[in-house]
Amino acid sequence: MDKSINIILVSLNDKFCKSVGIQLSDTLEMFSANCEELIIYDLINPKEVLQKCGIEYLRKREKAVVKNCSEYENTVITVSYDLFKSYSDLFNRSLKVYIKLPQGKQDKVPNSLDYVVRDELLTKNSDITVELEQKSNKKCIDLLLKKLGDYYENC
């Protein structure tokens, strides 16, 4: 695998995605980053920044952090659905992987329509989709490694 390429992991379950991202980065001997945590670190207190500076400033800072994150190399980067939706174009030199869990296995369970809309957006804008029947880090890592191998074999 090209060491300059990043792997972007996104799921409708952020906690599970982050956990898988850490394990995948260890397995592939890559770095690991979580965009949400980097934004919080950069802004220290995003809620206070929003109240004092407004949504436009918050979005600009958020975008700057995501852009910086997209320029990393050899990194597994986990992003939330909202960040992926807003800034997926910034990850154009990254391999985008959607970890698809069955409806009802998300952090915040969206209604059926929201789930379908989010699932369609993630499926459409990802290079690889890993479908799981249940949350299992081991199963997810095994499937991810197989899909990554297949992807790079066919490039």
PDB file of N, CA and C in Angstrom, residues 8-13 16-17 96-102 122-123 126 128-132 140:
ATOM      1  N   ILE A   8      -9.736   6.624   5.232  1.00  0.00           N
ATOM      2  CA  ILE A   8     -10.788   7.330   5.960  1.00  0.00           C
ATOM      3  C   ILE A   8     -11.843   6.302   6.338  1.00  0.00           C
ATOM      4  N   LEU A   9     -12.123   6.179   7.625  1.00  0.00           N
ATOM      5  CA  LEU A   9     -13.178   5.279   8.093  1.00  0.00           C
ATOM      6  C   LEU A   9     -14.359   6.109   8.553  1.00  0.00           C
ATOM      7  N   VAL A  10     -15.538   5.730   8.104  1.00  0.00           N
ATOM      8  CA  VAL A  10     -16.760   6.397   8.535  1.00  0.00           C
ATOM      9  C   VAL A  10     -17.813   5.330   8.790  1.00  0.00           C
ATOM     10  N   SER A  11     -18.646   5.578   9.778  1.00  0.00           N
ATOM     11  CA  SER A  11     -19.731   4.668  10.126  1.00  0.00           C
ATOM     12  C   SER A  11     -20.826   5.502  10.779  1.00  0.00           C
ATOM     13  N   LEU A  12     -21.984   4.930  10.916  1.00  0.00           N
ATOM     14  CA  LEU A  12     -23.054   5.614  11.644  1.00  0.00           C
ATOM     15  C   LEU A  12     -22.954   5.328  13.141  1.00  0.00           C
ATOM     16  N   ASN A  13     -21.869   4.672  13.542  1.00  0.00           N
ATOM     17  CA  ASN A  13     -21.574   4.456  14.958  1.00  0.00           C
ATOM     18  C   ASN A  13     -20.143   4.940  15.192  1.00  0.00           C
ATOM     19  N   PHE A  16     -17.746   2.848  17.618  1.00  0.00           N
ATOM     20  CA  PHE A  16     -17.286   1.613  16.986  1.00  0.00           C
ATOM     21  C   PHE A  16     -16.249   1.922  15.911  1.00  0.00           C
ATOM     22  N   CYS A  17     -16.509   2.940  15.112  1.00  0.00           N
ATOM     23  CA  CYS A  17     -15.603   3.345  14.039  1.00  0.00           C
ATOM     24  C   CYS A  17     -14.229   3.722  14.604  1.00  0.00           C
ATOM     25  N   LYS A  96     -11.633   5.985   0.981  1.00  0.00           N
ATOM     26  CA  LYS A  96     -12.784   6.163   1.868  1.00  0.00           C
ATOM     27  C   LYS A  96     -13.483   4.819   2.084  1.00  0.00           C
ATOM     28  N   VAL A  97     -13.610   4.438   3.348  1.00  0.00           N
ATOM     29  CA  VAL A  97     -14.205   3.149   3.708  1.00  0.00           C
ATOM     30  C   VAL A  97     -15.411   3.386   4.617  1.00  0.00           C
ATOM     31  N   TYR A  98     -16.543   2.862   4.204  1.00  0.00           N
ATOM     32  CA  TYR A  98     -17.780   2.943   4.987  1.00  0.00           C
ATOM     33  C   TYR A  98     -17.987   1.620   5.709  1.00  0.00           C
ATOM     34  N   ILE A  99     -18.038   1.676   7.029  1.00  0.00           N
ATOM     35  CA  ILE A  99     -18.347   0.499   7.843  1.00  0.00           C
ATOM     36  C   ILE A  99     -19.859   0.517   8.075  1.00  0.00           C
ATOM     37  N   LYS A 100     -20.540  -0.344   7.351  1.00  0.00           N
ATOM     38  CA  LYS A 100     -22.004  -0.355   7.377  1.00  0.00           C
ATOM     39  C   LYS A 100     -22.516  -1.353   8.411  1.00  0.00           C
ATOM     40  N   LEU A 101     -23.232  -0.811   9.375  1.00  0.00           N
ATOM     41  CA  LEU A 101     -23.873  -1.636  10.401  1.00  0.00           C
ATOM     42  C   LEU A 101     -25.368  -1.700  10.119  1.00  0.00           C
ATOM     43  N   PRO A 102     -26.034  -2.761  10.557  1.00  0.00           N
ATOM     44  CA  PRO A 102     -27.478  -2.833  10.359  1.00  0.00           C
ATOM     45  C   PRO A 102     -28.191  -1.708  11.111  1.00  0.00           C
ATOM     46  N   LEU A 122     -23.283   7.579   2.239  1.00  0.00           N
ATOM     47  CA  LEU A 122     -22.007   6.952   2.577  1.00  0.00           C
ATOM     48  C   LEU A 122     -21.618   5.880   1.558  1.00  0.00           C
ATOM     49  N   THR A 123     -22.581   5.085   1.135  1.00  0.00           N
ATOM     50  CA  THR A 123     -22.307   4.041   0.149  1.00  0.00           C
ATOM     51  C   THR A 123     -21.853   4.661  -1.171  1.00  0.00           C
ATOM     52  N   SER A 126     -18.165   6.350  -0.920  1.00  0.00           N
ATOM     53  CA  SER A 126     -17.055   5.561  -0.376  1.00  0.00           C
ATOM     54  C   SER A 126     -16.456   4.680  -1.466  1.00  0.00           C
ATOM     55  N   ILE A 128     -14.892   1.803  -0.641  1.00  0.00           N
ATOM     56  CA  ILE A 128     -15.117   0.443  -0.139  1.00  0.00           C
ATOM     57  C   ILE A 128     -16.224   0.496   0.913  1.00  0.00           C
ATOM     58  N   THR A 129     -17.130  -0.469   0.864  1.00  0.00           N
ATOM     59  CA  THR A 129     -18.138  -0.623   1.911  1.00  0.00           C
ATOM     60  C   THR A 129     -17.941  -1.984   2.561  1.00  0.00           C
ATOM     61  N   VAL A 130     -17.835  -1.968   3.880  1.00  0.00           N
ATOM     62  CA  VAL A 130     -17.706  -3.207   4.650  1.00  0.00           C
ATOM     63  C   VAL A 130     -19.020  -3.399   5.394  1.00  0.00           C
ATOM     64  N   GLU A 131     -19.780  -4.423   5.010  1.00  0.00           N
ATOM     65  CA  GLU A 131     -21.081  -4.669   5.632  1.00  0.00           C
ATOM     66  C   GLU A 131     -20.944  -5.683   6.758  1.00  0.00           C
ATOM     67  N   LEU A 132     -21.441  -5.297   7.920  1.00  0.00           N
ATOM     68  CA  LEU A 132     -21.413  -6.169   9.093  1.00  0.00           C
ATOM     69  C   LEU A 132     -22.835  -6.462   9.550  1.00  0.00           C
ATOM     70  N   CYS A 140     -14.836  -7.063  11.679  1.00  0.00           N
ATOM     71  CA  CYS A 140     -14.683  -5.863  10.861  1.00  0.00           C
ATOM     72  C   CYS A 140     -13.249  -5.739  10.337  1.00  0.00           C
TER      73      CYS A 140
END
